[in-house]
PDB file of C-alpha atoms and ligand atoms in Angstrom:
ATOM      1  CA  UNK C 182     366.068 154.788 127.357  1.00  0.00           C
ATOM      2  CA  UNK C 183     368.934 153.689 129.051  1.00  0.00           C
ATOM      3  CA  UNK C 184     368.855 149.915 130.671  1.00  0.00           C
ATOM      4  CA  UNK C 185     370.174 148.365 133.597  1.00  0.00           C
ATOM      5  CA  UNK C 186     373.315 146.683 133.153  1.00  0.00           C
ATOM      6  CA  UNK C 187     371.867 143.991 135.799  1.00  0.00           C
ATOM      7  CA  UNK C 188     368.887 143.015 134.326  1.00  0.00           C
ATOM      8  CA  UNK C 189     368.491 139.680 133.292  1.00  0.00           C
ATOM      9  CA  UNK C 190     369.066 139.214 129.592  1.00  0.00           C
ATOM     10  CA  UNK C 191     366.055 140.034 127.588  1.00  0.00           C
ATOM     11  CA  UNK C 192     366.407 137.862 124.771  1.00  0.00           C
ATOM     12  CA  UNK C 193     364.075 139.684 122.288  1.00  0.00           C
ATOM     13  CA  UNK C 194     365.992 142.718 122.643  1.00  0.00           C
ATOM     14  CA  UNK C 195     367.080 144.063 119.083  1.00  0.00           C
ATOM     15  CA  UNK C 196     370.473 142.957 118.843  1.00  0.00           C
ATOM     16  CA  UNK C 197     369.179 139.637 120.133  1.00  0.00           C
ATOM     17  CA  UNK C 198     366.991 139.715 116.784  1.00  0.00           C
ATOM     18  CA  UNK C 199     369.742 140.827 114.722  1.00  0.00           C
ATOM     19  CA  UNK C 200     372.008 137.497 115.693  1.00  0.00           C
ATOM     20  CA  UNK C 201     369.040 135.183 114.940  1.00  0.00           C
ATOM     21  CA  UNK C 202     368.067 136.737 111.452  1.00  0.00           C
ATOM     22  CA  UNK C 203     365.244 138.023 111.896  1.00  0.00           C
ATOM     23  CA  UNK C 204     366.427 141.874 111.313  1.00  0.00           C
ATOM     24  CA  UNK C 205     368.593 142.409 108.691  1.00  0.00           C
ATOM     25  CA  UNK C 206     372.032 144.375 109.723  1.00  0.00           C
ATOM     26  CA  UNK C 207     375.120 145.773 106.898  1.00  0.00           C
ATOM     27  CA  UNK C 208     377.888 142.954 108.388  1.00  0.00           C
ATOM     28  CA  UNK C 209     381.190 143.646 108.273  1.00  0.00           C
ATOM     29  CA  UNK C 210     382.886 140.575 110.189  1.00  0.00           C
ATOM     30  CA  UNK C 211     381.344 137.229 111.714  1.00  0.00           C
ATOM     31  CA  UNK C 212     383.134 134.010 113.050  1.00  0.00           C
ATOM     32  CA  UNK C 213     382.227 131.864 116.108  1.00  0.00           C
ATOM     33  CA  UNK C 214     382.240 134.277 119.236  1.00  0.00           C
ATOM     34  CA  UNK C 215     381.190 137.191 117.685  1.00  0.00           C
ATOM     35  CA  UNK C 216     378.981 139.383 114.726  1.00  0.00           C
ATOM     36  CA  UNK C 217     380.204 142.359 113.596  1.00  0.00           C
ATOM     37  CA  UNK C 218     377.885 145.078 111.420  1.00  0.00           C
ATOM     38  CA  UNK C 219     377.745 148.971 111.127  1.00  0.00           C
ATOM     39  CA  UNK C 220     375.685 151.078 113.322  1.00  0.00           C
ATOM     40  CA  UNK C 221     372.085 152.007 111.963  1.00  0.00           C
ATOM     41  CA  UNK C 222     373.027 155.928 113.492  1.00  0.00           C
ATOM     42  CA  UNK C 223     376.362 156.658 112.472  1.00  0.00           C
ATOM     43  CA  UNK C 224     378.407 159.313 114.488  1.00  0.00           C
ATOM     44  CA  UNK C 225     381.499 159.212 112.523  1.00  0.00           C
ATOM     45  CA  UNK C 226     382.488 158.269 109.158  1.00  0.00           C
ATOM     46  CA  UNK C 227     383.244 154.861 110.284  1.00  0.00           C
ATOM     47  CA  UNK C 228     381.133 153.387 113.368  1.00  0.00           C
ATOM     48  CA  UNK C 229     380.833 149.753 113.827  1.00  0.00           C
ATOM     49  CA  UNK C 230     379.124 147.509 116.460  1.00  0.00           C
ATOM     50  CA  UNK C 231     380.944 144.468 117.846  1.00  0.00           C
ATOM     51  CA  UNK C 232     378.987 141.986 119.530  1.00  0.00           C
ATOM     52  CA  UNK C 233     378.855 138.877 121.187  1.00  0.00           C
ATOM     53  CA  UNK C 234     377.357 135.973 120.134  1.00  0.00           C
ATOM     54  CA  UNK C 235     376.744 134.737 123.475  1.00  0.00           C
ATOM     55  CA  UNK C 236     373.584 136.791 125.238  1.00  0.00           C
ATOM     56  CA  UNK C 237     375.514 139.046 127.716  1.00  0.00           C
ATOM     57  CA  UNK C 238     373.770 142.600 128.871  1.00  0.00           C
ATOM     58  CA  UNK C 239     376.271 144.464 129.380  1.00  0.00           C
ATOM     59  CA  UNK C 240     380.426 144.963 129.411  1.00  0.00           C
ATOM     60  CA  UNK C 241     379.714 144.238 133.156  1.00  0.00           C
ATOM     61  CA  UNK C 242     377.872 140.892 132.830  1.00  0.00           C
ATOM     62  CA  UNK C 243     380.394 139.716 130.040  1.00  0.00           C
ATOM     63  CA  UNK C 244     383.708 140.722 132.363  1.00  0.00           C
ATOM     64  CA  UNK C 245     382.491 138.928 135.438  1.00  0.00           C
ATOM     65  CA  UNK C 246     380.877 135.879 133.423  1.00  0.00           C
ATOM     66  CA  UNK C 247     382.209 135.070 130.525  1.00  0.00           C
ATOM     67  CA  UNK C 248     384.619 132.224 129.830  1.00  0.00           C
ATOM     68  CA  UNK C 249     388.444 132.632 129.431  1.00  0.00           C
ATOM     69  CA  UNK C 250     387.668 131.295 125.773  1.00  0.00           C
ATOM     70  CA  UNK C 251     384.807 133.951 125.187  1.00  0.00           C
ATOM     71  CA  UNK C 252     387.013 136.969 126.585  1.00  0.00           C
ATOM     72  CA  UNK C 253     389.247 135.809 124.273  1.00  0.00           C
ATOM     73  CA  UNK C 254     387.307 135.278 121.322  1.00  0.00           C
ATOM     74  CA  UNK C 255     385.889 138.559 121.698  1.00  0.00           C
ATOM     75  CA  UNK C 256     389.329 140.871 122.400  1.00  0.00           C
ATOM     76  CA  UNK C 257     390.399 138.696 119.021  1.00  0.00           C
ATOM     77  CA  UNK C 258     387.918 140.026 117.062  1.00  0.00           C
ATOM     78  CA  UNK C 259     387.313 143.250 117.993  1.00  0.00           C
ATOM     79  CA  UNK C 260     391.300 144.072 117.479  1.00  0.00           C
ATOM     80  CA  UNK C 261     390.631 142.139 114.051  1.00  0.00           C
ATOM     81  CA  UNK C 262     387.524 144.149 112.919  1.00  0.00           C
ATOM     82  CA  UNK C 263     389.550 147.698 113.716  1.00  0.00           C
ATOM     83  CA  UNK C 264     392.545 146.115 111.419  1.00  0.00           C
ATOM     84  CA  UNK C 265     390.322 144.845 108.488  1.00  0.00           C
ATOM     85  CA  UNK C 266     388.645 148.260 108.123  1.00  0.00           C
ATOM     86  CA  UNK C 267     392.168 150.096 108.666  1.00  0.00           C
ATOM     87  CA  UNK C 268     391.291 151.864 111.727  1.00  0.00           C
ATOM     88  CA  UNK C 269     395.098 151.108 112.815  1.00  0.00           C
ATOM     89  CA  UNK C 270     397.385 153.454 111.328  1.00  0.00           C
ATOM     90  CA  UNK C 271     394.826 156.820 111.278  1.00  0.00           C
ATOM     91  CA  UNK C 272     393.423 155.657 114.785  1.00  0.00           C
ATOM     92  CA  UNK C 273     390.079 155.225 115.802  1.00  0.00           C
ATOM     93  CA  UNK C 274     388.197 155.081 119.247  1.00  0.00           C
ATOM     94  CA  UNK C 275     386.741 151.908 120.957  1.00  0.00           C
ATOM     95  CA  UNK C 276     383.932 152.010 123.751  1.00  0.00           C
ATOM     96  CA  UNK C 277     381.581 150.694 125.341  1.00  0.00           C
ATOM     97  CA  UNK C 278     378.252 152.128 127.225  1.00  0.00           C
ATOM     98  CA  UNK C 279     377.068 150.564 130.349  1.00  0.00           C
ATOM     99  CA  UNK C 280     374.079 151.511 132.354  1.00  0.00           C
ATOM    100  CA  UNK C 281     372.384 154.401 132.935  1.00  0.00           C
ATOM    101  CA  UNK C 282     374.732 157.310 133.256  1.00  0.00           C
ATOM    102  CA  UNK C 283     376.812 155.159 130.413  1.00  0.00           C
ATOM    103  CA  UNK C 284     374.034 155.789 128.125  1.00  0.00           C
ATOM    104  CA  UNK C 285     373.554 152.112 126.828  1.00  0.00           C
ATOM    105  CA  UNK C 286     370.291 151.939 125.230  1.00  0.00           C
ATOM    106  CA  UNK C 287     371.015 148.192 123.557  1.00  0.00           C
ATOM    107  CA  UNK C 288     371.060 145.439 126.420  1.00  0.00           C
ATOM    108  CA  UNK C 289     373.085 143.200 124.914  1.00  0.00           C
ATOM    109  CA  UNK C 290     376.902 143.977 124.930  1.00  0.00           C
ATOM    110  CA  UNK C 291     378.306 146.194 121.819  1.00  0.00           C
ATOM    111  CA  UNK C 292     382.217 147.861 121.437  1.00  0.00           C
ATOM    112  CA  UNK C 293     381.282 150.596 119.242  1.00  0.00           C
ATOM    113  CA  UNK C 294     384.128 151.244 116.774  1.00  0.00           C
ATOM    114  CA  UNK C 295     384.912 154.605 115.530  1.00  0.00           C
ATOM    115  CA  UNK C 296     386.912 155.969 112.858  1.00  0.00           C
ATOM    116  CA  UNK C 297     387.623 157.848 109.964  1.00  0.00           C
ATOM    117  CA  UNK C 298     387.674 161.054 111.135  1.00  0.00           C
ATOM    118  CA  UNK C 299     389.840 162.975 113.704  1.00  0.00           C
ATOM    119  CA  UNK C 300     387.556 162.237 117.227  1.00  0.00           C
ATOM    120  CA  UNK C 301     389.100 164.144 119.911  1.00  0.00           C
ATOM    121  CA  UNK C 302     390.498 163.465 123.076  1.00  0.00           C
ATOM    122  CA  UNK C 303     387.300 163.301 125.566  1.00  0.00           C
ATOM    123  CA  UNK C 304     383.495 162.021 125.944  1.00  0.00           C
ATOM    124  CA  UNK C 305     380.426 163.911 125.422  1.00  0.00           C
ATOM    125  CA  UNK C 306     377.951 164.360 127.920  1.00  0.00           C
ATOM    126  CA  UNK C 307     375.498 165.161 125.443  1.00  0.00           C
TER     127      UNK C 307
HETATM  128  P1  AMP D 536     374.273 152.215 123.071  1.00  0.00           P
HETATM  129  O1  AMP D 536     373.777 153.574 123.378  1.00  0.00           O
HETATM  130  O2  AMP D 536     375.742 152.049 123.432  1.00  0.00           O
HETATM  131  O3  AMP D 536     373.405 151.126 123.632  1.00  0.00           O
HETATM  132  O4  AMP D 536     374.272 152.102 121.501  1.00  0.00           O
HETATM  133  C1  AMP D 536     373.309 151.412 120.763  1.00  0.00           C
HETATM  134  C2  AMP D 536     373.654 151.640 119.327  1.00  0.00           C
HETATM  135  O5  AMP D 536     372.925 150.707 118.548  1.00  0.00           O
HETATM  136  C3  AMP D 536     373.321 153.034 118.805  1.00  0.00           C
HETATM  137  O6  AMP D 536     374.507 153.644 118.299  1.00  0.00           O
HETATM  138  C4  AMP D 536     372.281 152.754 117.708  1.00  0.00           C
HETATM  139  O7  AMP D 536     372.391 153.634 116.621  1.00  0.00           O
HETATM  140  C5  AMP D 536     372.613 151.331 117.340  1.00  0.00           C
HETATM  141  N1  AMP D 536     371.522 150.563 116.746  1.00  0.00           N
HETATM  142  C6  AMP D 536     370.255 150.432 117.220  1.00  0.00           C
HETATM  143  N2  AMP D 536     369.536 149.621 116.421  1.00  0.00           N
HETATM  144  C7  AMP D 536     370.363 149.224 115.438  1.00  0.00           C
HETATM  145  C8  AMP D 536     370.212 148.379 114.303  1.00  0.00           C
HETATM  146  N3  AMP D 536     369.044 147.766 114.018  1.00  0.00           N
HETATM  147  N4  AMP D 536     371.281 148.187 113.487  1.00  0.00           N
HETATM  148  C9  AMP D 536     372.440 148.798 113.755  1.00  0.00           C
HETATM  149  N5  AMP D 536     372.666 149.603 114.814  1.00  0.00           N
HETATM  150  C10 AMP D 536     371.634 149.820 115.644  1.00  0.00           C
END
């Protein structure tokens, strides 16, 4: 069910649960501002979530509140994550859902990372 990228943070939501430890997730990366792990659902032969540490809902919340240092943090590691699992040279494809017609289903911000596989040049509407 898609969420509203305005609500106020729900903080049992289930990436929420997956930062505090009490659902287990396959990690790839972790440092201070962020955890990254691989998606539960796969849709390509790589697909990995980035997320914040910090509780944020949504790619909108995180770009108009966020700190300079957090922003930062975040860029860093996602760019990081995509080099460490050789995304680079093939290519991959990095996105984020927000909202309702975006399709995000998780209210706490994610970059899905894709890879491994030849992806195409446009969206889905599926
Ligand atoms: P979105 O539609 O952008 O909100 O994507 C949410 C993503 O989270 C989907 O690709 C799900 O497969 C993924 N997901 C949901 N629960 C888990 C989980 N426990 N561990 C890893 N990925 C998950």
């Amino acid at each position: 069910m898609p969420i509203d990228p305005r609500a106020p943070y729900d903080p049992n939501n289930i990436f929420a649960r997956i930062l505090r430890g009490e659902i287990p997730c396959n990690r790839v990366y972790e440092d201070a501002f962020v955890l990254a792990f691989h998606d539960i659902a796969p849709q390509a032969p790589v697909h990995v979530l980035v997320i914040p540490k910090a509780a944020y809902v949504s790619w909108d919340d995180f770009s108009a509140s966020a700190s300079a240092e957090e922003i930062a943090g975040f860029v860093r590691a996602v760019g990081h994550v995509a080099r460490e699992l050789g995304l680079v040279d093939p290519g991959y494809r990095m996105m984020a859902n927000v909202g309702h017609d975006g399709g995000q289903e998780v209210p706490h911000l994610h970059v899905h990372l894709f890879g491994g596989r030849g992806l195409g040049r446009m969206i889905s509407a599926g």
